[in-house]
Coordinates of C-alpha atoms in Angstrom, one line a residue:
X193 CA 72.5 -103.9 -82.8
X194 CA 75.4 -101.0 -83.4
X195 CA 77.6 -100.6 -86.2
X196 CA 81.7 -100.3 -85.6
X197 CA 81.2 -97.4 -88.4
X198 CA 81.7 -93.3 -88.1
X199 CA 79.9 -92.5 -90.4
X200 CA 77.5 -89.0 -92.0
X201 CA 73.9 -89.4 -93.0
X202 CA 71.3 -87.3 -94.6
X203 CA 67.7 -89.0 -93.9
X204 CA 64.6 -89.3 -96.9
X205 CA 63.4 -85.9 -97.1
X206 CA 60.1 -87.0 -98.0
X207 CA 57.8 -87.5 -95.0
X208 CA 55.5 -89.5 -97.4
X209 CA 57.5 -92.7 -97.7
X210 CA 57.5 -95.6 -94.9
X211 CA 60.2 -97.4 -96.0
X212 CA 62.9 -95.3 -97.8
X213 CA 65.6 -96.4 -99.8
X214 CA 69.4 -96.6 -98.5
X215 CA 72.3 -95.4 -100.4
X216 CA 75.7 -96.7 -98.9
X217 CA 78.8 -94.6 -99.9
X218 CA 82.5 -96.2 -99.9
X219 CA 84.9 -94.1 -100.4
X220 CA 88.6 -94.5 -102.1
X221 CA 91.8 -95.5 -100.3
X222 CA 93.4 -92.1 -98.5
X223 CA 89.9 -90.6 -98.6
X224 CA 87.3 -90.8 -96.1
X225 CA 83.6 -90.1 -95.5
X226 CA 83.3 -86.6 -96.5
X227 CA 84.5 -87.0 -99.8
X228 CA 81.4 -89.0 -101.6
X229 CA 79.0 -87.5 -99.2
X230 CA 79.2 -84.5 -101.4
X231 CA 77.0 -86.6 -103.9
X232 CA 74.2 -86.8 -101.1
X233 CA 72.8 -83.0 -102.2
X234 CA 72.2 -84.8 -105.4
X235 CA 70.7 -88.0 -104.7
X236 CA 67.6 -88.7 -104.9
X237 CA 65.3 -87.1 -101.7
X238 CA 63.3 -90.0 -101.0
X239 CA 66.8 -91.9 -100.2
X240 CA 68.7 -92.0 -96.9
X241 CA 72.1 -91.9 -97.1
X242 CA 75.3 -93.0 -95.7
X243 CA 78.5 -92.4 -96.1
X244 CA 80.8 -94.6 -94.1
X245 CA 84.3 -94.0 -92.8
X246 CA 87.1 -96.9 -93.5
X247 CA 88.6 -98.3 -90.6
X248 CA 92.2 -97.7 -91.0
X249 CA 93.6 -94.7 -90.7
X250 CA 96.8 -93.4 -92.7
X251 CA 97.7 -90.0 -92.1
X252 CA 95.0 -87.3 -90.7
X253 CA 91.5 -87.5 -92.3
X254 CA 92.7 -90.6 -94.8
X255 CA 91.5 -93.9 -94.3
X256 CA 91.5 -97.2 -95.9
X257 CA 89.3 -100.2 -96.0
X258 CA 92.6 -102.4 -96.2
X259 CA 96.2 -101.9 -96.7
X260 CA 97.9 -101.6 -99.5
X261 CA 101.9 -102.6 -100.2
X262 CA 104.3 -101.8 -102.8
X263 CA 108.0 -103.2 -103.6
X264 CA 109.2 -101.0 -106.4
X265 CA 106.0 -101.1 -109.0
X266 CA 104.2 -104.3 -107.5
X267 CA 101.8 -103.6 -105.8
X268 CA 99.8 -106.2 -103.6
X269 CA 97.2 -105.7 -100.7
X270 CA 96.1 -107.6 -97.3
X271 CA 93.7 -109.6 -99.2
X272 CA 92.8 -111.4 -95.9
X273 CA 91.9 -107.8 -94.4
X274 CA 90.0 -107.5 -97.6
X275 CA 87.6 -110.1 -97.4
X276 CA 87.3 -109.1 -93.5
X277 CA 86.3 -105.4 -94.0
X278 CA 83.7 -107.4 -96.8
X279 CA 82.6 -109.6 -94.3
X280 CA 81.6 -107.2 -92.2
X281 CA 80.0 -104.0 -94.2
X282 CA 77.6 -107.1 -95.1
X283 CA 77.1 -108.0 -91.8
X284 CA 76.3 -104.0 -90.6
X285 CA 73.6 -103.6 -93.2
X286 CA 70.7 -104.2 -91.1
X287 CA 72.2 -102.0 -88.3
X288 CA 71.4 -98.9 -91.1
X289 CA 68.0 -100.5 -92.7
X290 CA 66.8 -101.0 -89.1
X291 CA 68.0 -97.6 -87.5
X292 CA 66.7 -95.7 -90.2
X293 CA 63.8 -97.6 -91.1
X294 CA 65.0 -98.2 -94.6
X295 CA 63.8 -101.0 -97.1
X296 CA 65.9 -103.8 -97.2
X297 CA 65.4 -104.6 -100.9
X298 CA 66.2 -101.3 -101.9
X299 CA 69.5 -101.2 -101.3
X300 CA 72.1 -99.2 -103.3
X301 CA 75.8 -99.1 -102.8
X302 CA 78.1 -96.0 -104.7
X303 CA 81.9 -96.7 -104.2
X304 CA 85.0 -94.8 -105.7
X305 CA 88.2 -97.1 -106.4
X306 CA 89.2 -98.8 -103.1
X307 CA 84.9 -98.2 -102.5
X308 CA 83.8 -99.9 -105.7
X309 CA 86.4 -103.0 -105.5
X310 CA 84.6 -103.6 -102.2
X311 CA 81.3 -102.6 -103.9
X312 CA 81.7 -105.3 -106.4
X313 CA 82.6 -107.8 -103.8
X314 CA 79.5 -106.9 -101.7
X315 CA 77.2 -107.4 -104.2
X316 CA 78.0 -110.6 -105.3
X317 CA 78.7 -112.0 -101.5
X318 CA 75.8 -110.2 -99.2
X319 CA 72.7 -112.8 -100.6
X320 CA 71.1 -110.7 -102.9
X321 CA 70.7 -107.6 -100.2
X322 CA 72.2 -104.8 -103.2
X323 CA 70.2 -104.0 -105.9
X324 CA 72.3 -101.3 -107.4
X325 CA 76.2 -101.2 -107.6
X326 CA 77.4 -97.7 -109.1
X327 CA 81.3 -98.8 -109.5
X328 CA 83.5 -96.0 -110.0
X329 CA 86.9 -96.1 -111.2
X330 CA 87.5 -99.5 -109.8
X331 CA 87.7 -103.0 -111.0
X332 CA 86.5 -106.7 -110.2
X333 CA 89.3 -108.0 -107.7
X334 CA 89.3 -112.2 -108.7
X335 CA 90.7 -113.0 -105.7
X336 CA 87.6 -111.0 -103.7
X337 CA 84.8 -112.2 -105.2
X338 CA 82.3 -114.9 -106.2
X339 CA 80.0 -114.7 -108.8
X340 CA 76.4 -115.4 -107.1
X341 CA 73.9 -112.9 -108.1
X342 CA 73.0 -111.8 -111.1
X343 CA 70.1 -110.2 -110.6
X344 CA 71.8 -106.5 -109.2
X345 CA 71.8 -103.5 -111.9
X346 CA 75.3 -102.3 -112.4
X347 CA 77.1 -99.2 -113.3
X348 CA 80.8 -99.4 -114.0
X349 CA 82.7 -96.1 -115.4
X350 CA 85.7 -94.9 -115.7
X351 CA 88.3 -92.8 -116.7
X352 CA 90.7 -93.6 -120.2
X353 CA 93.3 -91.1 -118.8
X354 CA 93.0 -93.0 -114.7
X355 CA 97.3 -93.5 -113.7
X356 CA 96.1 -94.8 -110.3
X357 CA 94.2 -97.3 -111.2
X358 CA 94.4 -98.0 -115.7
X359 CA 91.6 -97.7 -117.8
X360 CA 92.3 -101.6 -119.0
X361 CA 91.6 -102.9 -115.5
X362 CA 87.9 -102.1 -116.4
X363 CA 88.1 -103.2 -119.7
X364 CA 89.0 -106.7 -118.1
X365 CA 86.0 -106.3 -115.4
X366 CA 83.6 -106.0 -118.4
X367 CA 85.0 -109.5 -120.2
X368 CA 84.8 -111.3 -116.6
X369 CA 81.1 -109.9 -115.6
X370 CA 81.0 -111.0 -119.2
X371 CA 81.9 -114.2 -119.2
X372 CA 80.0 -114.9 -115.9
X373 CA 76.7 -113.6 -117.6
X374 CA 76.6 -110.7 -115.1
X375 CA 74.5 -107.0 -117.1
X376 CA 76.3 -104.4 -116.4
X377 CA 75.9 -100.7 -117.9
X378 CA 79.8 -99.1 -118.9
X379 CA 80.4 -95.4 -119.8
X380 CA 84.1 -94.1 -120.4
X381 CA 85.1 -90.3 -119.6
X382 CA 87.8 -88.1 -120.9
X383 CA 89.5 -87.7 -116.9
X384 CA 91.6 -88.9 -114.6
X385 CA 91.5 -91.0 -111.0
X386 CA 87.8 -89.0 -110.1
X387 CA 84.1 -88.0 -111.2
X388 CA 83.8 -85.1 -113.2
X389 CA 79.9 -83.7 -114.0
X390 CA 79.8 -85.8 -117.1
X391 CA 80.1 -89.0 -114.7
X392 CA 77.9 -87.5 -112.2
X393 CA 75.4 -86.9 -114.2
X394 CA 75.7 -90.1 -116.3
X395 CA 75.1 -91.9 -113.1
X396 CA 72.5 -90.4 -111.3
X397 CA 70.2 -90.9 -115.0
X398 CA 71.1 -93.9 -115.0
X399 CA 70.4 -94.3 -110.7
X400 CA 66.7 -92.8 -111.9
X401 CA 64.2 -94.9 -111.1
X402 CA 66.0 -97.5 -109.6
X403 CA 66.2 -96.8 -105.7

């Protein structure tokens, strides 16, 4: 099996464990696999980790996982390219659990915007393989997703001051994980379209003891 990914990985650092956790990184759209990968010095050791570069490439060291379009303020996206790109980060899991020996039901995703629409899309179409979704600064895409497993912890933040993508496209992800009886955890932050070291740390506590 190979994967179609570039991608950076830091191995467990602890010797002791057989069968280590994975931690999957997604980055936003015009980013790429550096950029979250700076989380890995403070993820948990026992975790491997991997940060995976989006297929399409923009400009010189930006990616996307799909393209988006805009006609004067509408925006819209290749919602076919989407589902594709969905399709097949599922599909690629078990090159990563196998190659580095990871467990397969301790699988955590972290995504940031473009990273944690995907996120949520993975974790409700890849069979119950993701037990954590850390969602940042993203929302629940309708057209992208069906609701199928409710069993996944979720973290969903977000920033009240975000102009890329608005604080109220969260608020309407909690009322539809709502009203599909999905738990989720939300946490709010005075900042923009990132992670500052209040969301960092919010999210690793609440990662703790969940790998």
């Amino acid at each position: 099996m190979k994967t179609s990914f570039f991608y950076l990985h830091r191995k467990s650092k602890n010797i002791n464990v057989n069968k280590p956790p994975l931690v999957l990184l997604l980055h936003g759209f015009g980013s790429n696999e550096e950029d979250l990968f700076t989380f890995s010095q403070f993820i948990n050791t026992d975790a491997t980790v991997i940060s995976l570069r989006a297929p399409i490439q923009l400009f010189t060291n930006s990616y996307a996982w799909y393209n988006i379009y805009y006609s004067g303020s509408v925006k819209n996206y290749d919602l076919n390219a989407a589902k594709d790109i969905r399709d097949k980060i599922i599909n690629e899991l078990d090159f990563f659990i196998d190659k580095f020996n990871c467990d397969s039901k301790r699988v955590t995703i972290i995504g940031f915007s473009q990273g944690a629409i995907l996120g949520h899309s993975i974790t409700q179409h890849s069979n119950g393989k993701i037990k954590n979704l850390v969602a940042l600064s993203g929302y629940v895409d309708k057209d992208l997703i069906s609701f199928k497993n409710n069993n996944a912890s979720i973290y969903i933040s977000h920033g009240v001051n975000d102009d890329v993508i608005p604080y109220k496209e969260s608020c309407e992800t909690n009322k539809l994980l709502d009203e599909n009886n999905i738990k989720f955890h939300f946490e709010s932050f005075e900042q923009g379209h990132g992670v500052n070291n209040e969301n960092l740390k919010s999210f690793l506590k609440w990662l703790d003891g969940k790998y």
